[in-house]
PDB file of C-alpha atoms in Angstrom:
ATOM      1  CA  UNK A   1       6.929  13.513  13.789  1.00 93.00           C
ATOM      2  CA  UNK A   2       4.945  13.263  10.690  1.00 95.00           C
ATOM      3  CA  UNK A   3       1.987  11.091  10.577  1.00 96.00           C
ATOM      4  CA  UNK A   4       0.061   9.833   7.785  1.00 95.00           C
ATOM      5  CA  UNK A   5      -4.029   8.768   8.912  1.00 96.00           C
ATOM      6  CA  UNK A   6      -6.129   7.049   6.482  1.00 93.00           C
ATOM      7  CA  UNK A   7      -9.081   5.001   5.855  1.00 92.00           C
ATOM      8  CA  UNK A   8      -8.316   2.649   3.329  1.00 86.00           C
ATOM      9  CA  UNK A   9     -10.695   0.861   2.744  1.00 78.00           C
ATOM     10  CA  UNK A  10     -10.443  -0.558  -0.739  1.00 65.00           C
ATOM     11  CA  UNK A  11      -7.094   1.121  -1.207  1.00 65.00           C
ATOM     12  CA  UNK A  12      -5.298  -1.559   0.231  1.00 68.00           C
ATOM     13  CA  UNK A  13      -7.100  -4.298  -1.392  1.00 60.00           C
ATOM     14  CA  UNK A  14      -4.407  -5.714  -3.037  1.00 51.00           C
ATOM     15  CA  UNK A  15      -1.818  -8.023  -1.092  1.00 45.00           C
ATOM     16  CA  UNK A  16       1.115  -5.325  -1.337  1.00 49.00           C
ATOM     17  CA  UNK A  17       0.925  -2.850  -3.620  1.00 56.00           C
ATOM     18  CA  UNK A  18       3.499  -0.268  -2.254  1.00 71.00           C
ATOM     19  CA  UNK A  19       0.706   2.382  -2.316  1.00 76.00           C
ATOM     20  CA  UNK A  20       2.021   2.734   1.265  1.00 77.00           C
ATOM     21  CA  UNK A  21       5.599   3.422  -0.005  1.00 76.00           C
ATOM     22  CA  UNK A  22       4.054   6.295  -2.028  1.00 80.00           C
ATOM     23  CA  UNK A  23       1.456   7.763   0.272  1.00 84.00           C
ATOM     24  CA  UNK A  24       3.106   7.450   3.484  1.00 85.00           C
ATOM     25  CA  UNK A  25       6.704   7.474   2.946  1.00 81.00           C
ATOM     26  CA  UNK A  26       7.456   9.455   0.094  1.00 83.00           C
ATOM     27  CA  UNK A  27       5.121  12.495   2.378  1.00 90.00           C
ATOM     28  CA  UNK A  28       7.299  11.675   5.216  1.00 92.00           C
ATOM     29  CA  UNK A  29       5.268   9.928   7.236  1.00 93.00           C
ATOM     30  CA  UNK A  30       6.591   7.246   9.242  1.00 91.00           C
ATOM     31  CA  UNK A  31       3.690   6.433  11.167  1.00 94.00           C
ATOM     32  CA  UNK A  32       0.080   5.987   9.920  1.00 93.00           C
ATOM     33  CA  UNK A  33      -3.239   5.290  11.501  1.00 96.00           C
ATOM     34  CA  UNK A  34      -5.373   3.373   9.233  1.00 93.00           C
ATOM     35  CA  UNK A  35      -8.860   2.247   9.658  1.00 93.00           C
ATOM     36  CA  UNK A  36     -10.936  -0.403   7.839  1.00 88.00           C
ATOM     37  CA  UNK A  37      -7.951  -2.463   6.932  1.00 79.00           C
ATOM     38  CA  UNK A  38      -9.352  -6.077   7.191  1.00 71.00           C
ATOM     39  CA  UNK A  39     -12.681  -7.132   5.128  1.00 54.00           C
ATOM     40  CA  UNK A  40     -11.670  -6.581   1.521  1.00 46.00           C
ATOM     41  CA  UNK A  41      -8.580  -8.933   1.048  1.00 48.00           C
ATOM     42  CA  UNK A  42      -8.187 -10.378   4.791  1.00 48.00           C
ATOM     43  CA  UNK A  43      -5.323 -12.657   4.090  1.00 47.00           C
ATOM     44  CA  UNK A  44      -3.612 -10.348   1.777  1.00 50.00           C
ATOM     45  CA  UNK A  45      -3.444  -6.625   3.260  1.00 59.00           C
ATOM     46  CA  UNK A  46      -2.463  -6.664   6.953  1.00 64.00           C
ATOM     47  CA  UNK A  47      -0.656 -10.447   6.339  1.00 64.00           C
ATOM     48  CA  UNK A  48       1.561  -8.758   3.404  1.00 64.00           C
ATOM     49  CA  UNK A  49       2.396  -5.994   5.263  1.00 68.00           C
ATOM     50  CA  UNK A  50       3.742  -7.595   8.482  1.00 68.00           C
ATOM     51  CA  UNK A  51       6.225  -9.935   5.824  1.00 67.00           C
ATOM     52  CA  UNK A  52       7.205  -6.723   4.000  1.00 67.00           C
ATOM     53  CA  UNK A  53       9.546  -6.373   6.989  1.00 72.00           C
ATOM     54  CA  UNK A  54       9.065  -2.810   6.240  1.00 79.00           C
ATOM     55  CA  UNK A  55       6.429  -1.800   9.383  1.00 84.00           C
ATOM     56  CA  UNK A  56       5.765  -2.687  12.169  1.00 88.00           C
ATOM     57  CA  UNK A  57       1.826  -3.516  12.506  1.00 89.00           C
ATOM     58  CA  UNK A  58      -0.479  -3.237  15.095  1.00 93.00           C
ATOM     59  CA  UNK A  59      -4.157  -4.203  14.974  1.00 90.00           C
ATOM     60  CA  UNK A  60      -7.280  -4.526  16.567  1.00 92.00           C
ATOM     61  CA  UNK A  61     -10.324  -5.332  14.250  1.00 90.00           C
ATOM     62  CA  UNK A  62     -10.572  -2.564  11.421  1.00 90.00           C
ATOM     63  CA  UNK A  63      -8.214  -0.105  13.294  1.00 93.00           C
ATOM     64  CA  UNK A  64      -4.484  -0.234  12.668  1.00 92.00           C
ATOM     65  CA  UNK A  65      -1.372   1.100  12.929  1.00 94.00           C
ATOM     66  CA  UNK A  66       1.846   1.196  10.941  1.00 91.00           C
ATOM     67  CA  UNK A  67       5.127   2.007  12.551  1.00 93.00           C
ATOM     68  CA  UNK A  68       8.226   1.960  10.022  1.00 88.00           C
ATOM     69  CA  UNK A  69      11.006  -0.063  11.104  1.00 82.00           C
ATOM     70  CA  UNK A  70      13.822   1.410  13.355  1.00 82.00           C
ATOM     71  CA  UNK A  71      10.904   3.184  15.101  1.00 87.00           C
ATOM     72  CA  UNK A  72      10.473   2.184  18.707  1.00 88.00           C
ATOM     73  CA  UNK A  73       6.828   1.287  19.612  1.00 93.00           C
ATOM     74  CA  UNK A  74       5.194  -0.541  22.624  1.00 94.00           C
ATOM     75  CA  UNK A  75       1.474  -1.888  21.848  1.00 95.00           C
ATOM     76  CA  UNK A  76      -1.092  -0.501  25.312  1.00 94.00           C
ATOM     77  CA  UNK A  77      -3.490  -3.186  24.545  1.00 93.00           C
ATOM     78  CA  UNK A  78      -5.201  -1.820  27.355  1.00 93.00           C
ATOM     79  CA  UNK A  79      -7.079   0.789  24.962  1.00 95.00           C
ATOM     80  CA  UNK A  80      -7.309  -2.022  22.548  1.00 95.00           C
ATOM     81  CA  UNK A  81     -10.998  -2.123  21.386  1.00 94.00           C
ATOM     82  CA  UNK A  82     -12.825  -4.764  18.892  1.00 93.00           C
ATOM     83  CA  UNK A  83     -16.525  -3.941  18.194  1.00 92.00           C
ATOM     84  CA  UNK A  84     -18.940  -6.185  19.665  1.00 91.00           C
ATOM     85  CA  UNK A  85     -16.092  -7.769  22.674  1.00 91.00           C
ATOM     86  CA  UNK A  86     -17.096  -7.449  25.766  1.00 89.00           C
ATOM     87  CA  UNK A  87     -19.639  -4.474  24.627  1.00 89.00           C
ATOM     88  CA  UNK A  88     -16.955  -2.300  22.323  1.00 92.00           C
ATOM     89  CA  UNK A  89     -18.728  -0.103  19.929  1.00 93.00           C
ATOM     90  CA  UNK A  90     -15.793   0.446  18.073  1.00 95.00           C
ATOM     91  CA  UNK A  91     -12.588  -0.643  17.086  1.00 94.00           C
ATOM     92  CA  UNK A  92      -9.186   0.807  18.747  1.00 96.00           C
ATOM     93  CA  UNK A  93      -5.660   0.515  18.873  1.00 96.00           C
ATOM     94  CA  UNK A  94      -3.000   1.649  20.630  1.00 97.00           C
ATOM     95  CA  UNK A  95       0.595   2.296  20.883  1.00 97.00           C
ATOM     96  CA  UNK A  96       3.167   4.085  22.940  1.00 95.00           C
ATOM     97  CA  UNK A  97       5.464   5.784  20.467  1.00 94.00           C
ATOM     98  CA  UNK A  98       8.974   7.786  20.503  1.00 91.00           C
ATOM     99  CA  UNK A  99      11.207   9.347  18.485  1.00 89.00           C
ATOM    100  CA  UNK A 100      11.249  11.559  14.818  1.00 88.00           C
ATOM    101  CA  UNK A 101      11.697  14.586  16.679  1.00 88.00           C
ATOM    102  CA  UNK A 102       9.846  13.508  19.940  1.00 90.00           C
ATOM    103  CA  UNK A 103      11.702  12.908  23.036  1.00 90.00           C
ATOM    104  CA  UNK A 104       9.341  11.733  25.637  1.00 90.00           C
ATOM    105  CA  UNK A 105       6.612   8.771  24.545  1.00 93.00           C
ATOM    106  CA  UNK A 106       3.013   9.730  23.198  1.00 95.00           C
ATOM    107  CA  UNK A 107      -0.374   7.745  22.819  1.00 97.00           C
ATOM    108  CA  UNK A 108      -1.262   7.329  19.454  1.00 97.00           C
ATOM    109  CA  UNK A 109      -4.387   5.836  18.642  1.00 97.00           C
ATOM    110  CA  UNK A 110      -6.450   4.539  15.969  1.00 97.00           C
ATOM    111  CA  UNK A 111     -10.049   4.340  15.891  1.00 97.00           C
ATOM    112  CA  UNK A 112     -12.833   2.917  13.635  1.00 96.00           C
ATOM    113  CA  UNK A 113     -16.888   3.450  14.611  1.00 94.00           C
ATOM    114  CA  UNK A 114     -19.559   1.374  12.411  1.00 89.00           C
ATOM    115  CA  UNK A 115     -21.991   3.629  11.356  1.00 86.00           C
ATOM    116  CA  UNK A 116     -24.378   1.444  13.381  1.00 87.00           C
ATOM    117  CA  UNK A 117     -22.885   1.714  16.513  1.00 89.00           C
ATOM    118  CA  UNK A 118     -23.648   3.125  19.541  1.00 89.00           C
ATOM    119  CA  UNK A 119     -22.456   6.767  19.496  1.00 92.00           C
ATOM    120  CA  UNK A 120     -22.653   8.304  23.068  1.00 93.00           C
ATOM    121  CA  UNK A 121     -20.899   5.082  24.262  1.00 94.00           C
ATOM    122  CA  UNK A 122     -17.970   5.747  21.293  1.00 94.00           C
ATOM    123  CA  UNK A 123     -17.860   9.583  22.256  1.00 95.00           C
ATOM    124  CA  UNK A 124     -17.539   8.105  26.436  1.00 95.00           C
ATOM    125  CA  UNK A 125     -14.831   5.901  25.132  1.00 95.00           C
ATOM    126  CA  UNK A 126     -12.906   9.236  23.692  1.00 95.00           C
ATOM    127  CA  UNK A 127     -13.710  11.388  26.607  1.00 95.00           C
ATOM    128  CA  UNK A 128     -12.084   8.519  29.139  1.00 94.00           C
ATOM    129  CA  UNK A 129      -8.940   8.423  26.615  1.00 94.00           C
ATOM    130  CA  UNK A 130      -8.438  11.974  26.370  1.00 95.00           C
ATOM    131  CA  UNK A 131      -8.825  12.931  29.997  1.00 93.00           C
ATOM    132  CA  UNK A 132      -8.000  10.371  32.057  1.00 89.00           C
ATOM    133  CA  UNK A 133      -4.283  10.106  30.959  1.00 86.00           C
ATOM    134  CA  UNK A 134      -3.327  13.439  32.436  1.00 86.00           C
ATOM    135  CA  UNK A 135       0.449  12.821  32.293  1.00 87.00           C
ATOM    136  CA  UNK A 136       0.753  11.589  28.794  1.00 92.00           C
ATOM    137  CA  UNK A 137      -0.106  13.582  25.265  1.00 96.00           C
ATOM    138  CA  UNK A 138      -2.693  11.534  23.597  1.00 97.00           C
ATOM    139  CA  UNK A 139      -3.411  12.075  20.102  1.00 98.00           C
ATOM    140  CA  UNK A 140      -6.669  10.121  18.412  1.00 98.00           C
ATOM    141  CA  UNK A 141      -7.525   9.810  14.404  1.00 98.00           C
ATOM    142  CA  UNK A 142     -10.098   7.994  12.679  1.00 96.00           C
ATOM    143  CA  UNK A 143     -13.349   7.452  11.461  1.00 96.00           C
ATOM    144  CA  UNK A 144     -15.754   8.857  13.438  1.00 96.00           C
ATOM    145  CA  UNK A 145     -18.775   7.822  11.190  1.00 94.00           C
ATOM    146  CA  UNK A 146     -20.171  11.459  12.960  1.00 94.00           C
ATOM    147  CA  UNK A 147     -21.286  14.648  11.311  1.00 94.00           C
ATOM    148  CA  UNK A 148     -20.354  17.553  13.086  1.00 95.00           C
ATOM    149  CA  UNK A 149     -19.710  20.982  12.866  1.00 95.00           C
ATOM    150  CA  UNK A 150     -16.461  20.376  14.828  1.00 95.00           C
ATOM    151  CA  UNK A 151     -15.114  18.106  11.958  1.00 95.00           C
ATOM    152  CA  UNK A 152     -16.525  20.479   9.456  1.00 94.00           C
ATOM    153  CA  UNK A 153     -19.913  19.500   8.764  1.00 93.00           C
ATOM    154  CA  UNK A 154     -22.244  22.179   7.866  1.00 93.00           C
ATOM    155  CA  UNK A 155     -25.122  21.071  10.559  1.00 93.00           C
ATOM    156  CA  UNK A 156     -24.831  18.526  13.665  1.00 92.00           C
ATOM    157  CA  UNK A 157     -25.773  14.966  12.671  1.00 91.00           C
ATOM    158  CA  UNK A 158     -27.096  12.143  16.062  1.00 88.00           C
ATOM    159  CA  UNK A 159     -24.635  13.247  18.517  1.00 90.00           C
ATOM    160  CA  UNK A 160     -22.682  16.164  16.418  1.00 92.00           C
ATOM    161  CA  UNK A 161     -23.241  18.340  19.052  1.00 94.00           C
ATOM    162  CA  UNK A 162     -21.953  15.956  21.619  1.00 95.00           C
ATOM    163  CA  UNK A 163     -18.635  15.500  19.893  1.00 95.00           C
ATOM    164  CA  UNK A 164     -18.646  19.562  19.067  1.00 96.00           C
ATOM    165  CA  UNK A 165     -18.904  19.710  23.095  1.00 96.00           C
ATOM    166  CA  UNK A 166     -16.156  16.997  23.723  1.00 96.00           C
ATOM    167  CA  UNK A 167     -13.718  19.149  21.266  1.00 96.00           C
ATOM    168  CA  UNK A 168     -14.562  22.457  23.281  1.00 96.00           C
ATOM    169  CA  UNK A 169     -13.621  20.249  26.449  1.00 96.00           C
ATOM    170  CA  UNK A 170     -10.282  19.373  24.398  1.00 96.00           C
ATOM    171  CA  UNK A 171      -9.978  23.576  24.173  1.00 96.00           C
ATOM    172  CA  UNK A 172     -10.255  23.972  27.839  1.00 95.00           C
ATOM    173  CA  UNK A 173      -7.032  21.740  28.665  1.00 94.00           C
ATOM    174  CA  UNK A 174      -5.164  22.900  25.269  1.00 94.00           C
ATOM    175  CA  UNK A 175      -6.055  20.395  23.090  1.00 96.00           C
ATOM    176  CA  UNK A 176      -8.224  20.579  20.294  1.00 97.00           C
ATOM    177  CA  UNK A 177      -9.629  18.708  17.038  1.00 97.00           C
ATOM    178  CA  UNK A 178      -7.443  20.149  14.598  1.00 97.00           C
ATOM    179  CA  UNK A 179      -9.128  19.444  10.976  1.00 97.00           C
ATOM    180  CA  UNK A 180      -9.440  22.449   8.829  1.00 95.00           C
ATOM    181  CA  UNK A 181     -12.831  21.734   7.651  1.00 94.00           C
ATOM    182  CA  UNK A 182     -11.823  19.778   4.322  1.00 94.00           C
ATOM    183  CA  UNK A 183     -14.012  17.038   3.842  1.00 94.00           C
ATOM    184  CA  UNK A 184     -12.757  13.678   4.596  1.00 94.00           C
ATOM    185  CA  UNK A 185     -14.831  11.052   2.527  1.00 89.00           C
ATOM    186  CA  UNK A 186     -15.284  11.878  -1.242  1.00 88.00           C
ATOM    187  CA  UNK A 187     -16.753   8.623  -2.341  1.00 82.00           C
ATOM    188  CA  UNK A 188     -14.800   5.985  -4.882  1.00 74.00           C
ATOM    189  CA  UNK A 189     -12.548   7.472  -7.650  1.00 70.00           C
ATOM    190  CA  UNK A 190     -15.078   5.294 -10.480  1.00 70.00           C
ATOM    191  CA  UNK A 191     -17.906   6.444  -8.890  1.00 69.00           C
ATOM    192  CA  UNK A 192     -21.074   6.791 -11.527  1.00 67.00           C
ATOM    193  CA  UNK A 193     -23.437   8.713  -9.729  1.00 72.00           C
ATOM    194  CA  UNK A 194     -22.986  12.240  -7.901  1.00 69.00           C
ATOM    195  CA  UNK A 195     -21.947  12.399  -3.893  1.00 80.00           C
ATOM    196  CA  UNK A 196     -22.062  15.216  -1.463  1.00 87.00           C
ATOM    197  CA  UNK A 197     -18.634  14.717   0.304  1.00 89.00           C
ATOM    198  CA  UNK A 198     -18.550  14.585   4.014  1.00 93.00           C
ATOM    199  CA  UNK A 199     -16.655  15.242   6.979  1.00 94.00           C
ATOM    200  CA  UNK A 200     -16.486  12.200   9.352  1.00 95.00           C
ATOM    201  CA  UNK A 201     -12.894  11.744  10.154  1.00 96.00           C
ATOM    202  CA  UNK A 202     -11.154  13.577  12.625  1.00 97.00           C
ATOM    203  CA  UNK A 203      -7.987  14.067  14.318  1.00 98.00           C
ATOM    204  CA  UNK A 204      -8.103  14.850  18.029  1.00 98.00           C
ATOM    205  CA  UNK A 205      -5.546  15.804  20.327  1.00 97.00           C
ATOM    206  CA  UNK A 206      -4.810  16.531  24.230  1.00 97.00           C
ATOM    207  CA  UNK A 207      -1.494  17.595  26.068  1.00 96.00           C
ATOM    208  CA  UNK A 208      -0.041  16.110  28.963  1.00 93.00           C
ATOM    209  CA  UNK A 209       0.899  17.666  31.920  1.00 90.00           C
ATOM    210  CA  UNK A 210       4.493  16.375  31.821  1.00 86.00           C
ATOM    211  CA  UNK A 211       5.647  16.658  28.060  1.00 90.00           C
ATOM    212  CA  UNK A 212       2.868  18.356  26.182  1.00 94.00           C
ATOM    213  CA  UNK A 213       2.517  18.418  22.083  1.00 95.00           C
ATOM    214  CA  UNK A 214       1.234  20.350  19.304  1.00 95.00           C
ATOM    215  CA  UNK A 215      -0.487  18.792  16.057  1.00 97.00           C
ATOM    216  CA  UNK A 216       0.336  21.319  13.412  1.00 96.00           C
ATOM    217  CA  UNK A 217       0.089  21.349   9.443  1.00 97.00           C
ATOM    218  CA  UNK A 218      -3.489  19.184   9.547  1.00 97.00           C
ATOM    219  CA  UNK A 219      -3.992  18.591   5.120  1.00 96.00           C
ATOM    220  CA  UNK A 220      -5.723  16.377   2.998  1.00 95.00           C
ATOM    221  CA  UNK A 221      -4.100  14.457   0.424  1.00 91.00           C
ATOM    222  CA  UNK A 222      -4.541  11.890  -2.516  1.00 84.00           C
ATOM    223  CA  UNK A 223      -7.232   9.048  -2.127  1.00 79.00           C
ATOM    224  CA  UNK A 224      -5.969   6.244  -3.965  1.00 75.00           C
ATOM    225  CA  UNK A 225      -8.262   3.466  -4.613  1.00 74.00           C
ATOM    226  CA  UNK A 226     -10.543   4.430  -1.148  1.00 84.00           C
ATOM    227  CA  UNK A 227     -13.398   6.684  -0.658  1.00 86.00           C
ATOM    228  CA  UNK A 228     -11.705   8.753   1.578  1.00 91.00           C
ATOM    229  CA  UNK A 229      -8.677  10.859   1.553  1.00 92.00           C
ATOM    230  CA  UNK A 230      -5.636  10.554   3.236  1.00 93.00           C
ATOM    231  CA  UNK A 231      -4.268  12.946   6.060  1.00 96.00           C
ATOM    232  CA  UNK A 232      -1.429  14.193   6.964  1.00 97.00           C
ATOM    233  CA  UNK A 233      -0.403  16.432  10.227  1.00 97.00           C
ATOM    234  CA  UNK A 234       3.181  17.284  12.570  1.00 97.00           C
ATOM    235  CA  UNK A 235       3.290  16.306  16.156  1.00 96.00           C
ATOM    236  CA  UNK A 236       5.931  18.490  17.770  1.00 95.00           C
ATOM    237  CA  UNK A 237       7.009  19.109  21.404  1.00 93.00           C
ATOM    238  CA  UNK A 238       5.442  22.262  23.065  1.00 86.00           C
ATOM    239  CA  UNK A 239       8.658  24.587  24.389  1.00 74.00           C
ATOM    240  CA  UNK A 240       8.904  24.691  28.649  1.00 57.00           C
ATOM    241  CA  UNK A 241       8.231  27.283  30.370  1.00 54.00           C
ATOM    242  CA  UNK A 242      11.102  29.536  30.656  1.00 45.00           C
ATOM    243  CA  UNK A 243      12.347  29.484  34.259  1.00 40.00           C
ATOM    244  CA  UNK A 244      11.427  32.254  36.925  1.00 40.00           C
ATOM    245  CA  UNK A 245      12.679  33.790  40.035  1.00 38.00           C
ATOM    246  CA  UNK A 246       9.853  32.550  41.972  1.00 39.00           C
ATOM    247  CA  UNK A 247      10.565  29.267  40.434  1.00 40.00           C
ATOM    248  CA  UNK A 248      10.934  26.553  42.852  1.00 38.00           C
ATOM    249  CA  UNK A 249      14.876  25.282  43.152  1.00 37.00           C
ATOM    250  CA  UNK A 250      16.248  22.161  44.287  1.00 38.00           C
ATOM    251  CA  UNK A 251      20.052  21.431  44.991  1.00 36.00           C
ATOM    252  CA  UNK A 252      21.933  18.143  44.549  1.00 41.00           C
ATOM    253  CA  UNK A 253      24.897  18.597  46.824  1.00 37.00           C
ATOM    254  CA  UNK A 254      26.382  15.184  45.131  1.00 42.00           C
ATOM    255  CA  UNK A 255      26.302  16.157  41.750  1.00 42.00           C
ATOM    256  CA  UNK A 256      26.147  20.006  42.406  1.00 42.00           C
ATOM    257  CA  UNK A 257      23.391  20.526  39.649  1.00 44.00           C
ATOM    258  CA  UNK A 258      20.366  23.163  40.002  1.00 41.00           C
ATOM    259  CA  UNK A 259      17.122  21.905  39.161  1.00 41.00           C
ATOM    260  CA  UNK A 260      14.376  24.296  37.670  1.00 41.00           C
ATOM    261  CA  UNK A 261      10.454  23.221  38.735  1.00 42.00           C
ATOM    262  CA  UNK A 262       8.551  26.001  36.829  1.00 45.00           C
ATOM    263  CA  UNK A 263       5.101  25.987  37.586  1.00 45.00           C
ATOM    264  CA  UNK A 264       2.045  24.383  35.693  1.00 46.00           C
ATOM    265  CA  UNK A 265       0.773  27.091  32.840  1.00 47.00           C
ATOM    266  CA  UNK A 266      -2.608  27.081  32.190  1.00 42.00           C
ATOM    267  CA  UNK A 267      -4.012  24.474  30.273  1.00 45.00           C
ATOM    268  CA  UNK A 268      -1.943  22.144  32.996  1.00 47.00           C
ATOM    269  CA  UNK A 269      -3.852  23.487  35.842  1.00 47.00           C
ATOM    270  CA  UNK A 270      -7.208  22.940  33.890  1.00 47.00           C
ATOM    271  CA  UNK A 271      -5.665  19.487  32.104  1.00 48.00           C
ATOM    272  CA  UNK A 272      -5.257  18.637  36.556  1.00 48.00           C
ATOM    273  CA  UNK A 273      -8.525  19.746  37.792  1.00 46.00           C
ATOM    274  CA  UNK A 274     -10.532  16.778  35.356  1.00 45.00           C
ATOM    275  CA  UNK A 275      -8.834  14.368  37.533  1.00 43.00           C
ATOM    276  CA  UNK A 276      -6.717  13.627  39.989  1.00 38.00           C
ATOM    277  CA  UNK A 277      -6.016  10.195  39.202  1.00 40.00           C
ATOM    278  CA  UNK A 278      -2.736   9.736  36.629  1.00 39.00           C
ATOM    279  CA  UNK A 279      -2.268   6.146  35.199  1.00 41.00           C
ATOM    280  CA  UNK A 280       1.019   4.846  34.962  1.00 40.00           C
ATOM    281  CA  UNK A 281       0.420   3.981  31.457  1.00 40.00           C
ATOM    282  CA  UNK A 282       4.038   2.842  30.314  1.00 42.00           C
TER     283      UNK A 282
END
């Protein structure tokens, strides 16, 4: 599964442009996480998009996703976060996504912090997403608004360390943030005066226990008409264990077919120790 993750910003200003045809599609991407989508042409960006008939769009304040059609996706509104609601700090949305390669549904979510926002209550709301859904692979992109030396930074901003401790967390259970230390925001492409580019959107990821996933091939692309540039990375299936001896073995006398239970591998047992309790998210 290819995904495309973006803040757009400006570069979807006009009502519909294609520049998602180009970007996204034409780099195989048939999903993409976006981020402050509403704000610059409200009735022409998101609105245009949903009567392209070409995605399928889900939205919560400035965070959004794109789902080409013919892809199956389920909304979790339950992860669904607008900034200032009932105390949010940022903006969030969520689907429940199959398909392109993966067999068994992930999380994917979207997420957009204000610069003036609350961070430790942004970084609890990413801590509670990535470890509490044990049994499902969750994989998070967006603007952080947070230097860190995690993302790439070259010094800890408020709260870099904090999110440099939530990715070695990530580590522990076999997840990880998986930029390659390109920066992410470059400033406007008609910019007049100098910027020092930064490194404030990431890409997280953690594995669940049942089908767990890789994020591979993390790059940097093209900006377009946004100050940041867009990213692109592979989700892929993580291969089972290969049976063993000592393998536990059940036998359907009906059907007369073995079943395999290999046990958990590592980053399971830790992924199960940070909690015992597993939604039943879908």
């Amino acid at each position: 599964m290819r995904i495309m993750q973006w803040n757009a910003g400006r570069g979807l200003k006009d009502a519909d442009n294609g520049i998602l045809d180009i970007l996204a599609v034409e780099n195989g991407a048939r999903v993409c996480l976006l981020q402050e989508t509403v704000g610059f042409n409200p009735n022409g960006t998101v609105k245009a998009l949903k009567e392209s008939r070409r995605w399928s769009v889900f939205e919560s304040g400035r965070a959004c996703i794109l789902v080409s059609q013919g892809v199956r996706a389920v909304e979790c509104k339950q992860w669904a976060r607008v900034t200032g609601v009932d105390g949010a700090v940022l903006d969030a949305v969520a689907i429940e996504v199959a398909g392109m390669g993966i067999t068994h549904p992930i999380l994917l979510v979207s997420v957009y912090r204000d610069q003036t926002q609350n961070i430790p209550e942004a970084l609890e709301y990413l801590r509670e997403l990535l470890f509490q859904l044990t049994a499902v692979s969750v994989i998070v992109g967006g603007d952080f608004n947070i230097h860190s030396k995690a993302l790439g930074a070259i010094k800890d901003g408020p709260q870099g360390e904090e999110f440099g401790s939530l990715v070695d967390e990530l580590k522990e259970i076999g997840g990880d943030c998986v930029n390659d230390g390109s920066p992410t925001w470059v400033g406007r492409v008609n910019r007049t005066t100098p910027c020092s580019p930064s490194h404030i959107d990431g890409t997280l990821f953690a594995p669940g226990l049942d089908w767990p996933i890789e994020v591979k091939n993390w790059k940097t692309g093209d900006q377009s008409q946004s100050d940041h540039v867009t990213i692109y990375y592979d989700v892929i299936e993580r291969l089972c264990i290969e049976p063993k001896s000592s393998d536990h073995v059940t036998h359907n006398l009906e059907s007369d077919h073995v079943t395999v239970e290999p046990p958990l591998n590592w980053f399971q047992l830790k992924r199960k120790a940070c909690t015992d309790d597993r939604l039943n998210l879908f």
